[in-house]
Amino acid sequence: MQIKIEELKKSFADALALAGSAEALEALRVEYLGKKGHVAGLMSQLRFAEDKKVAGQLINGLKTYVEGEIERAGEELRAAAIAAKVRSAKKYNPTLRFPEEHGSYHPITLATREVEEVFISMGFTIENYDEIVDDYKCFEALNIPKHHPARDMQDTYYLDNGQLLKTHTSAAQNYIMKKYGAPLRAIFPGRCFRNESTDACHENTFFQLEGMMIDENISISNLIYFMKTMLSEVFHRDVKVRLRPGFFPFVEPGFELDISCEICGGEGCPSCKNSGWLELCPCGMIHPNVLREGGIDTEKYSGFAFGLGLTRLAMMKYGVKDIRDFNSGNLKALSQFESI
Ligand code: FA5
C-alpha cells in the first residue's frame, strides 16, 4: 500500500506541475479526491479493521497532501493572474512629462490675461457679462435712444424675442453701475458681434475689454494716465499712439485712441487699411445721462470709460496681419502661442 501511495503522490506532483489553469486543477482534484478518484479507490480496497487503521492513515495522508497542494497551486494561479492584470494596466507615473502635442492658449486669452493683470494691480475688479442682451442695456441706457444715428455704426444680430448679440462691452456699464454703485473700478472683457463685412482689421465676432472708473474728482488726466500705463505694460515697449476727438453718445468728451500700425511701422498696409494707424481704444468721460441712468449721483461723482479692442490689440502685440486668423481655427498658426 505504501508503495502504491508513493507512486500516486509522484504522479500527482507531476500532473500538478503541468496544471496551468483552474480547470486543470479541478480535473486533478476530481481524479484524486472525487467519489471515483484514487483516494476513494484505495479506501474501498481496505477490507479488515487492522488494514483500515494503518493503511487508512497513509491514505488520509495522501488525501491531505493532495488537498493542500491543490489549494496552494490555486492560490498561486490567482496571484499570478492579478500580477498579470496589474502589469498590463497603464500606470500613473507622476514623473512622466505630458506628450508634446497638448494645445496652446489662444492669443486672445493671453492678451486678455495681460491686460487683466495690469488693471488688477491698479485696484480694478474683473466682471463678466452676458453676450445676449436687450436693447436697453446695449443702447438706451447708454444715451442712444431708438432711431439715434449712432446705432447705424453698430448693426448686430437680433433674436426673435427682441434681444440681440451685444455690439460692445459698454452694454455692461449700466448693470455694473447698478450692481456696485460709486466709487467703482472695474474692467469687463467680452465677445462682441457686429453685422458688418469683414476685412484684415474687421471681424463680425471679436473681443473688447471695457474699463470704467467712477469716483470723486475723476478727470481726463486720470484717463490718460491709465491708458498710458496699460499700453506700456502690455507691449513692454514704447508704442506710438495718438489721441483725437471721437464721438460716442455715452461719453463727453470722447476720444479715439489709435495705435501706429505695428505690422507696417506706420507706413500703411492692408492691416491698417493703408492709413498707418489702427483704432484701438476709444474712451472718454462718462456722460452724466449714463451715470444717472446707472443710479450714480452726478453731483458727487464723475468717471471715465474705455473700450479696448482686444482682438486688434492681439493683432498688434503678436504681429498678426489679418484679424480673421483668430477665428480661423488654423491650429498650425495658433499653436505658436504659449502652450498649456
Ligand atoms: C465702441 O464699441 C465703444 N463702446 C467704445 C467705448 C467705450 C467708447 C467706452 C467710449 C467709452 P467702437 O465701435 O469704436 O467703440 O469699438 C471699439 C474698438 O473695438 C475699436 O477701436 C476696435 O479696436 C474694436 N472693434 C470695433 N469693431 C470691430 C470689428 N468689427 N472687428 C474688430 N475689432 C473691432
Tab-separated table of C-alpha atoms and ligand atoms in Angstrom:
chain	number	residue	atom	x	y	z
A	1	MET	CA	0.000	0.000	0.000
A	2	GLN	CA	2.790	2.370	0.952
A	3	ILE	CA	4.453	1.880	-2.419
A	4	LYS	CA	1.178	2.474	-4.205
A	5	ILE	CA	0.618	5.692	-2.256
A	6	GLU	CA	4.146	6.934	-3.012
A	7	GLU	CA	3.544	6.265	-6.717
A	8	LEU	CA	0.268	8.169	-6.605
A	9	LYS	CA	1.935	11.082	-4.825
A	10	LYS	CA	4.593	11.256	-7.513
A	11	SER	CA	2.189	11.068	-10.437
A	12	PHE	CA	0.045	13.726	-8.717
A	13	ALA	CA	3.059	16.015	-8.297
A	14	ASP	CA	3.985	15.567	-11.982
A	15	ALA	CA	0.433	16.323	-13.118
A	16	LEU	CA	0.205	19.315	-10.769
A	17	ALA	CA	3.376	20.817	-12.230
A	18	LEU	CA	1.675	20.853	-15.638
A	19	ALA	CA	-1.716	22.147	-14.436
A	20	GLY	CA	-1.686	25.796	-15.551
A	21	SER	CA	-5.350	26.675	-15.064
A	22	ALA	CA	-8.168	26.496	-12.543
A	23	GLU	CA	-9.893	23.963	-14.823
A	24	ALA	CA	-6.847	21.676	-14.860
A	25	LEU	CA	-6.617	21.871	-11.057
A	26	GLU	CA	-10.271	20.959	-10.703
A	27	ALA	CA	-9.797	17.972	-13.010
A	28	LEU	CA	-6.866	16.863	-10.873
A	29	ARG	CA	-8.908	17.258	-7.705
A	30	VAL	CA	-11.675	15.073	-9.149
A	31	GLU	CA	-9.149	12.496	-10.338
A	32	TYR	CA	-7.680	12.132	-6.852
A	33	LEU	CA	-10.349	13.206	-4.383
A	34	GLY	CA	-13.597	12.672	-6.324
A	35	LYS	CA	-16.119	9.936	-5.492
A	36	LYS	CA	-14.474	7.632	-8.024
A	37	GLY	CA	-10.997	9.062	-7.559
A	38	HIS	CA	-7.749	7.396	-6.468
A	39	VAL	CA	-8.220	8.129	-2.753
A	40	ALA	CA	-11.762	6.664	-2.691
A	41	GLY	CA	-10.466	3.680	-4.743
A	42	LEU	CA	-7.713	2.951	-2.214
A	43	MET	CA	-10.174	3.206	0.672
A	44	SER	CA	-12.517	0.751	-0.963
A	45	GLN	CA	-9.695	-1.809	-1.186
A	46	LEU	CA	-9.302	-1.957	2.616
A	47	ARG	CA	-11.114	-5.000	3.937
A	48	PHE	CA	-10.020	-5.504	7.547
A	49	ALA	CA	-10.096	-3.262	10.579
A	50	GLU	CA	-6.363	-3.686	11.032
A	51	ASP	CA	-5.732	-2.513	7.435
A	52	LYS	CA	-8.026	0.383	7.911
A	53	LYS	CA	-6.124	1.587	10.939
A	54	VAL	CA	-2.644	1.547	9.413
A	55	ALA	CA	-3.318	1.998	5.689
A	56	GLY	CA	-6.200	4.397	6.361
A	57	GLN	CA	-3.733	6.811	7.955
A	58	LEU	CA	-1.481	6.593	4.912
A	59	ILE	CA	-4.416	7.175	2.537
A	60	ASN	CA	-5.571	10.137	4.666
A	61	GLY	CA	-2.031	11.473	4.473
A	62	LEU	CA	-2.252	11.278	0.669
A	63	LYS	CA	-5.687	12.983	0.766
A	64	THR	CA	-4.388	15.827	2.980
A	65	TYR	CA	-1.337	16.223	0.769
A	66	VAL	CA	-3.409	16.407	-2.429
A	67	GLU	CA	-5.887	18.869	-0.854
A	68	GLY	CA	-3.094	21.099	0.416
A	69	GLU	CA	-1.186	21.095	-2.871
A	70	ILE	CA	-4.313	21.869	-4.914
A	71	GLU	CA	-5.140	24.733	-2.536
A	72	ARG	CA	-1.602	26.112	-2.783
A	73	ALA	CA	-1.482	25.819	-6.572
A	74	GLY	CA	-4.897	27.567	-6.809
A	75	GLU	CA	-3.578	30.478	-4.702
A	76	GLU	CA	-0.518	30.741	-6.921
A	77	LEU	CA	-2.628	30.821	-10.056
A	78	ARG	CA	-4.879	33.575	-8.660
A	79	ALA	CA	-1.879	35.651	-7.567
A	80	ALA	CA	-0.253	35.241	-11.000
A	81	ALA	CA	-3.490	36.371	-12.700
A	82	ILE	CA	-3.664	39.511	-10.534
A	83	ALA	CA	0.012	40.298	-11.177
A	84	ALA	CA	-0.528	39.944	-14.942
A	85	LYS	CA	-3.518	42.316	-14.767
A	86	VAL	CA	-1.526	44.898	-12.822
A	87	ARG	CA	1.378	44.579	-15.244
A	88	SER	CA	-0.835	45.134	-18.267
A	89	ALA	CA	-2.721	48.121	-16.729
A	90	LYS	CA	-1.473	51.640	-17.657
A	91	LYS	CA	0.229	53.095	-14.654
A	92	TYR	CA	0.173	56.692	-13.443
A	93	ASN	CA	3.682	57.989	-13.278
A	94	PRO	CA	3.969	61.458	-11.750
A	95	THR	CA	7.457	61.954	-13.156
A	96	LEU	CA	6.390	61.435	-16.773
A	97	ARG	CA	6.177	64.571	-18.956
A	98	PHE	CA	2.981	65.289	-20.889
A	99	PRO	CA	3.217	64.489	-24.570
A	100	GLU	CA	4.326	67.491	-26.619
A	101	GLU	CA	1.038	67.958	-28.502
A	102	HIS	CA	-1.154	69.317	-25.752
A	103	GLY	CA	-2.522	72.552	-27.187
A	104	SER	CA	-1.743	76.181	-26.546
A	105	TYR	CA	-3.519	79.235	-25.266
A	106	HIS	CA	-5.419	81.301	-27.795
A	107	PRO	CA	-3.634	84.648	-28.325
A	108	ILE	CA	-6.808	86.491	-27.253
A	109	THR	CA	-6.682	84.610	-23.939
A	110	LEU	CA	-3.050	85.605	-23.468
A	111	ALA	CA	-3.715	89.251	-24.329
A	112	THR	CA	-6.780	89.353	-22.045
A	113	ARG	CA	-4.799	87.954	-19.133
A	114	GLU	CA	-2.045	90.501	-19.567
A	115	VAL	CA	-4.451	93.433	-19.610
A	116	GLU	CA	-6.357	91.993	-16.659
A	117	GLU	CA	-3.158	91.698	-14.621
A	118	VAL	CA	-2.283	95.337	-15.275
A	119	PHE	CA	-5.689	96.546	-14.120
A	120	ILE	CA	-5.895	94.179	-11.145
A	121	SER	CA	-2.619	95.690	-9.914
A	122	MET	CA	-4.307	99.115	-10.111
A	123	GLY	CA	-7.264	98.020	-7.968
A	124	PHE	CA	-9.791	97.117	-10.683
A	125	THR	CA	-12.128	94.130	-10.391
A	126	ILE	CA	-12.903	91.849	-13.342
A	127	GLU	CA	-16.560	91.452	-14.257
A	128	ASN	CA	-18.310	89.021	-16.536
A	129	TYR	CA	-21.368	89.893	-18.583
A	130	ASP	CA	-23.826	88.287	-20.987
A	131	GLU	CA	-23.382	88.037	-24.738
A	132	ILE	CA	-27.132	88.252	-25.373
A	133	VAL	CA	-28.564	91.498	-24.025
A	134	ASP	CA	-31.598	93.705	-24.525
A	135	ASP	CA	-31.885	96.962	-26.439
A	136	TYR	CA	-31.952	98.956	-23.204
A	137	LYS	CA	-28.559	97.680	-21.990
A	138	CYS	CA	-26.843	97.883	-25.374
A	139	PHE	CA	-28.192	101.271	-26.449
A	140	GLU	CA	-30.822	103.141	-24.448
A	141	ALA	CA	-29.028	103.054	-21.088
A	142	LEU	CA	-26.000	104.425	-22.981
A	143	ASN	CA	-27.752	107.554	-24.153
A	144	ILE	CA	-28.501	106.037	-27.581
A	145	PRO	CA	-32.288	106.272	-27.925
A	146	LYS	CA	-34.205	104.440	-30.643
A	147	HIS	CA	-33.547	105.883	-34.122
A	148	HIS	CA	-30.348	107.634	-32.963
A	149	PRO	CA	-27.904	107.688	-35.912
A	150	ALA	CA	-25.135	106.216	-33.689
A	151	ARG	CA	-26.990	102.903	-33.942
A	152	ASP	CA	-26.068	102.699	-37.615
A	153	MET	CA	-22.433	102.161	-36.618
A	154	GLN	CA	-23.316	99.049	-34.653
A	155	ASP	CA	-25.727	96.829	-36.540
A	156	THR	CA	-25.979	93.401	-34.997
A	157	TYR	CA	-27.872	90.099	-34.974
A	158	TYR	CA	-31.350	90.194	-33.426
A	159	LEU	CA	-33.205	87.282	-31.856
A	160	ASP	CA	-36.925	86.645	-32.348
A	161	ASN	CA	-37.597	87.722	-28.762
A	162	GLY	CA	-36.157	91.205	-29.418
A	163	GLN	CA	-32.855	90.544	-27.655
A	164	LEU	CA	-29.604	90.977	-29.536
A	165	LEU	CA	-25.976	89.893	-29.592
A	166	LYS	CA	-24.111	92.690	-27.848
A	167	THR	CA	-22.211	95.018	-30.139
A	168	HIS	CA	-19.862	96.358	-27.494
A	169	THR	CA	-18.816	95.670	-23.926
A	170	SER	CA	-20.288	99.064	-22.977
A	171	ALA	CA	-23.569	97.100	-22.766
A	172	ALA	CA	-22.487	96.055	-19.260
A	173	GLN	CA	-21.926	99.603	-17.964
A	174	ASN	CA	-25.447	100.148	-16.634
A	175	TYR	CA	-25.574	96.709	-14.965
A	176	ILE	CA	-22.216	97.226	-13.223
A	177	MET	CA	-23.052	100.736	-12.048
A	178	LYS	CA	-26.292	99.451	-10.534
A	179	LYS	CA	-24.562	96.438	-9.020
A	180	TYR	CA	-21.736	98.311	-7.245
A	181	GLY	CA	-22.645	101.994	-7.151
A	182	ALA	CA	-19.856	104.542	-6.756
A	183	PRO	CA	-16.943	104.580	-6.237
A	184	LEU	CA	-16.015	101.750	-8.577
A	185	ARG	CA	-13.145	100.475	-10.719
A	186	ALA	CA	-13.983	97.571	-12.996
A	187	ILE	CA	-12.908	96.005	-16.254
A	188	PHE	CA	-15.089	93.619	-18.229
A	189	PRO	CA	-13.776	91.694	-21.237
A	190	GLY	CA	-16.280	90.105	-23.579
A	191	ARG	CA	-17.172	88.860	-27.031
A	192	CYS	CA	-18.916	91.363	-29.308
A	193	PHE	CA	-20.815	90.889	-32.530
A	194	ARG	CA	-21.438	93.183	-35.456
A	195	ASN	CA	-23.255	92.668	-38.704
A	196	GLU	CA	-20.607	94.103	-40.972
A	197	SER	CA	-18.341	92.951	-43.765
A	198	THR	CA	-15.003	91.609	-42.712
A	199	ASP	CA	-11.508	92.610	-43.810
A	200	ALA	CA	-7.978	92.397	-42.377
A	201	CYS	CA	-8.928	94.528	-39.341
A	202	HIS	CA	-12.715	93.926	-39.029
A	203	GLU	CA	-14.419	90.757	-37.815
A	204	ASN	CA	-18.096	90.114	-37.173
A	205	THR	CA	-17.153	88.434	-33.882
A	206	PHE	CA	-14.351	89.982	-31.868
A	207	PHE	CA	-13.347	90.835	-28.305
A	208	GLN	CA	-13.325	94.084	-26.440
A	209	LEU	CA	-12.278	94.884	-22.905
A	210	GLU	CA	-14.221	97.679	-21.279
A	211	GLY	CA	-12.987	99.636	-18.295
A	212	MET	CA	-14.770	102.043	-16.021
A	213	MET	CA	-13.581	104.146	-13.103
A	214	ILE	CA	-16.034	106.264	-11.142
A	215	ASP	CA	-15.039	108.303	-8.121
A	216	GLU	CA	-14.878	111.859	-6.834
A	217	ASN	CA	-12.782	114.255	-8.945
A	218	ILE	CA	-12.017	111.888	-11.815
A	219	SER	CA	-10.685	113.826	-14.796
A	220	ILE	CA	-9.245	113.359	-18.265
A	221	SER	CA	-5.728	113.232	-16.805
A	222	ASN	CA	-6.718	110.105	-14.843
A	223	LEU	CA	-8.000	108.589	-18.074
A	224	ILE	CA	-4.785	109.357	-19.952
A	225	TYR	CA	-2.641	108.017	-17.111
A	226	PHE	CA	-4.481	104.669	-17.061
A	227	MET	CA	-4.394	104.309	-20.862
A	228	LYS	CA	-0.642	105.041	-20.998
A	229	THR	CA	0.130	102.625	-18.164
A	230	MET	CA	-1.947	99.877	-19.741
A	231	LEU	CA	-0.295	100.170	-23.152
A	232	SER	CA	3.278	100.325	-21.869
A	233	GLU	CA	2.711	97.308	-19.575
A	234	VAL	CA	1.057	95.218	-22.250
A	235	PHE	CA	3.526	95.912	-25.052
A	236	HIS	CA	6.623	96.044	-22.824
A	237	ARG	CA	7.962	98.682	-25.209
A	238	ASP	CA	7.136	102.197	-26.336
A	239	VAL	CA	4.327	102.178	-28.857
A	240	LYS	CA	3.282	105.225	-30.811
A	241	VAL	CA	-0.300	106.290	-30.056
A	242	ARG	CA	-2.413	109.319	-30.820
A	243	LEU	CA	-5.472	110.729	-29.134
A	244	ARG	CA	-8.046	112.561	-31.210
A	245	PRO	CA	-11.623	113.672	-30.618
A	246	GLY	CA	-14.230	110.966	-31.152
A	247	PHE	CA	-17.982	110.881	-30.834
A	248	PHE	CA	-19.848	108.330	-28.709
A	249	PRO	CA	-23.187	109.352	-27.163
A	250	PHE	CA	-22.218	107.787	-23.827
A	251	VAL	CA	-19.087	109.889	-23.219
A	252	GLU	CA	-18.438	113.609	-23.202
A	253	PRO	CA	-15.787	114.484	-24.183
A	254	GLY	CA	-14.937	111.396	-26.188
A	255	PHE	CA	-11.670	110.343	-27.787
A	256	GLU	CA	-10.317	107.888	-30.271
A	257	LEU	CA	-7.046	106.330	-29.183
A	258	ASP	CA	-5.194	104.976	-32.217
A	259	ILE	CA	-2.029	102.897	-32.314
A	260	SER	CA	0.599	103.259	-35.019
A	261	CYS	CA	0.356	100.062	-37.056
A	262	GLU	CA	2.886	97.590	-35.699
A	263	ILE	CA	2.662	95.483	-38.848
A	264	CYS	CA	3.948	98.115	-41.291
A	265	GLY	CA	5.594	100.500	-38.825
A	266	GLY	CA	3.046	103.185	-39.728
A	267	GLU	CA	3.740	103.166	-43.467
A	268	GLY	CA	0.330	101.810	-44.459
A	269	CYS	CA	-0.725	98.224	-45.214
A	270	PRO	CA	-3.941	96.171	-45.511
A	271	SER	CA	-3.903	95.527	-41.726
A	272	CYS	CA	-4.421	99.252	-41.068
A	273	LYS	CA	-6.337	99.982	-44.267
A	274	ASN	CA	-3.277	101.838	-45.552
A	275	SER	CA	-3.647	104.627	-43.007
A	276	GLY	CA	-0.670	103.694	-40.802
A	277	TRP	CA	-2.983	103.880	-37.745
A	278	LEU	CA	-5.452	101.455	-36.181
A	279	GLU	CA	-8.348	102.495	-33.948
A	280	LEU	CA	-7.646	100.643	-30.730
A	281	CYS	CA	-9.222	102.045	-27.617
A	282	PRO	CA	-11.890	104.754	-27.747
A	283	CYS	CA	-12.522	106.363	-24.412
A	284	GLY	CA	-13.925	109.408	-22.670
A	285	MET	CA	-15.564	110.890	-19.612
A	286	ILE	CA	-18.832	109.066	-18.893
A	287	HIS	CA	-21.837	111.173	-19.938
A	288	PRO	CA	-23.909	112.396	-16.946
A	289	ASN	CA	-27.061	110.882	-18.512
A	290	VAL	CA	-25.393	107.457	-18.415
A	291	LEU	CA	-24.237	107.907	-14.827
A	292	ARG	CA	-27.726	108.977	-13.740
A	293	GLU	CA	-29.302	106.021	-15.567
A	294	GLY	CA	-26.944	103.800	-13.558
A	295	GLY	CA	-28.068	105.391	-10.292
A	296	ILE	CA	-24.850	107.391	-9.719
A	297	ASP	CA	-25.000	110.805	-8.044
A	298	THR	CA	-23.560	113.125	-10.719
A	299	GLU	CA	-23.158	115.989	-8.235
A	300	LYS	CA	-20.587	113.959	-6.371
A	301	TYR	CA	-19.086	111.554	-8.858
A	302	SER	CA	-17.602	111.543	-12.322
A	303	GLY	CA	-15.812	108.828	-14.227
A	304	PHE	CA	-14.105	107.646	-17.357
A	305	ALA	CA	-14.697	104.633	-19.566
A	306	PHE	CA	-12.778	102.988	-22.373
A	307	GLY	CA	-13.485	100.198	-24.837
A	308	LEU	CA	-10.247	98.444	-25.770
A	309	GLY	CA	-10.361	96.424	-28.985
A	310	LEU	CA	-8.785	93.278	-27.551
A	311	THR	CA	-8.608	91.382	-30.823
A	312	ARG	CA	-6.870	94.292	-32.501
A	313	LEU	CA	-4.546	94.603	-29.515
A	314	ALA	CA	-3.598	90.928	-30.016
A	315	MET	CA	-3.002	91.659	-33.716
A	316	MET	CA	-0.591	94.451	-32.896
A	317	LYS	CA	1.087	92.686	-29.988
A	318	TYR	CA	1.746	89.414	-31.790
A	319	GLY	CA	2.137	90.765	-35.321
A	320	VAL	CA	-0.936	89.007	-36.757
A	321	LYS	CA	-1.584	90.623	-40.125
A	322	ASP	CA	-5.172	89.505	-40.609
A	323	ILE	CA	-7.734	89.637	-37.796
A	324	ARG	CA	-9.650	86.748	-39.385
A	325	ASP	CA	-6.831	84.368	-38.431
A	326	PHE	CA	-8.016	84.495	-34.812
A	327	ASN	CA	-11.338	82.795	-35.572
A	328	SER	CA	-9.956	80.575	-38.316
A	329	GLY	CA	-9.278	77.523	-36.175
A	330	ASN	CA	-5.958	77.215	-38.014
A	331	LEU	CA	-4.151	75.112	-35.427
A	332	LYS	CA	-0.796	75.442	-37.174
A	333	ALA	CA	-0.891	79.205	-36.715
A	334	LEU	CA	-2.484	79.203	-33.272
A	335	SER	CA	-0.155	76.568	-31.810
A	336	GLN	CA	2.759	79.022	-31.982
A	337	PHE	CA	1.465	80.629	-28.813
A	338	GLU	CA	2.290	79.731	-25.199
A	339	SER	CA	1.478	76.086	-24.552
A	340	ILE	CA	-0.836	74.969	-21.811
B	1	FA5	C1	-17.223	101.076	-29.093
B	1	FA5	O1	-17.557	99.887	-29.213
B	1	FA5	C2	-17.437	101.790	-27.775
B	1	FA5	N1	-18.325	101.058	-26.959
B	1	FA5	C3	-16.097	102.028	-27.108
B	1	FA5	C4	-16.139	102.994	-25.981
B	1	FA5	C5	-16.261	102.511	-24.674
B	1	FA5	C6	-16.033	104.379	-26.207
B	1	FA5	C7	-16.290	103.421	-23.621
B	1	FA5	C8	-16.058	105.270	-25.157
B	1	FA5	C9	-16.169	104.793	-23.872
B	1	FA5	P1	-16.018	101.188	-31.380
B	1	FA5	O2	-17.161	100.778	-32.200
B	1	FA5	O3	-15.101	102.171	-31.987
B	1	FA5	O4	-16.498	101.730	-29.968
B	1	FA5	O5	-15.192	99.876	-30.981
B	1	FA5	C10	-14.170	99.953	-30.046
B	1	FA5	C11	-12.944	99.181	-30.531
B	1	FA5	O6	-13.330	97.841	-30.792
B	1	FA5	C12	-12.383	99.671	-31.860
B	1	FA5	O7	-11.480	100.729	-31.657
B	1	FA5	C13	-11.685	98.439	-32.374
B	1	FA5	O8	-10.435	98.291	-31.741
B	1	FA5	C14	-12.618	97.359	-31.902
B	1	FA5	N2	-13.559	96.990	-32.967
B	1	FA5	C15	-14.699	97.595	-33.340
B	1	FA5	N3	-15.285	96.972	-34.365
B	1	FA5	C16	-14.511	95.933	-34.653
B	1	FA5	C17	-14.576	94.889	-35.630
B	1	FA5	N4	-15.588	94.769	-36.479
B	1	FA5	N5	-13.595	93.961	-35.641
B	1	FA5	C18	-12.576	94.052	-34.751
B	1	FA5	N6	-12.451	94.991	-33.813
B	1	FA5	C19	-13.390	95.925	-33.760
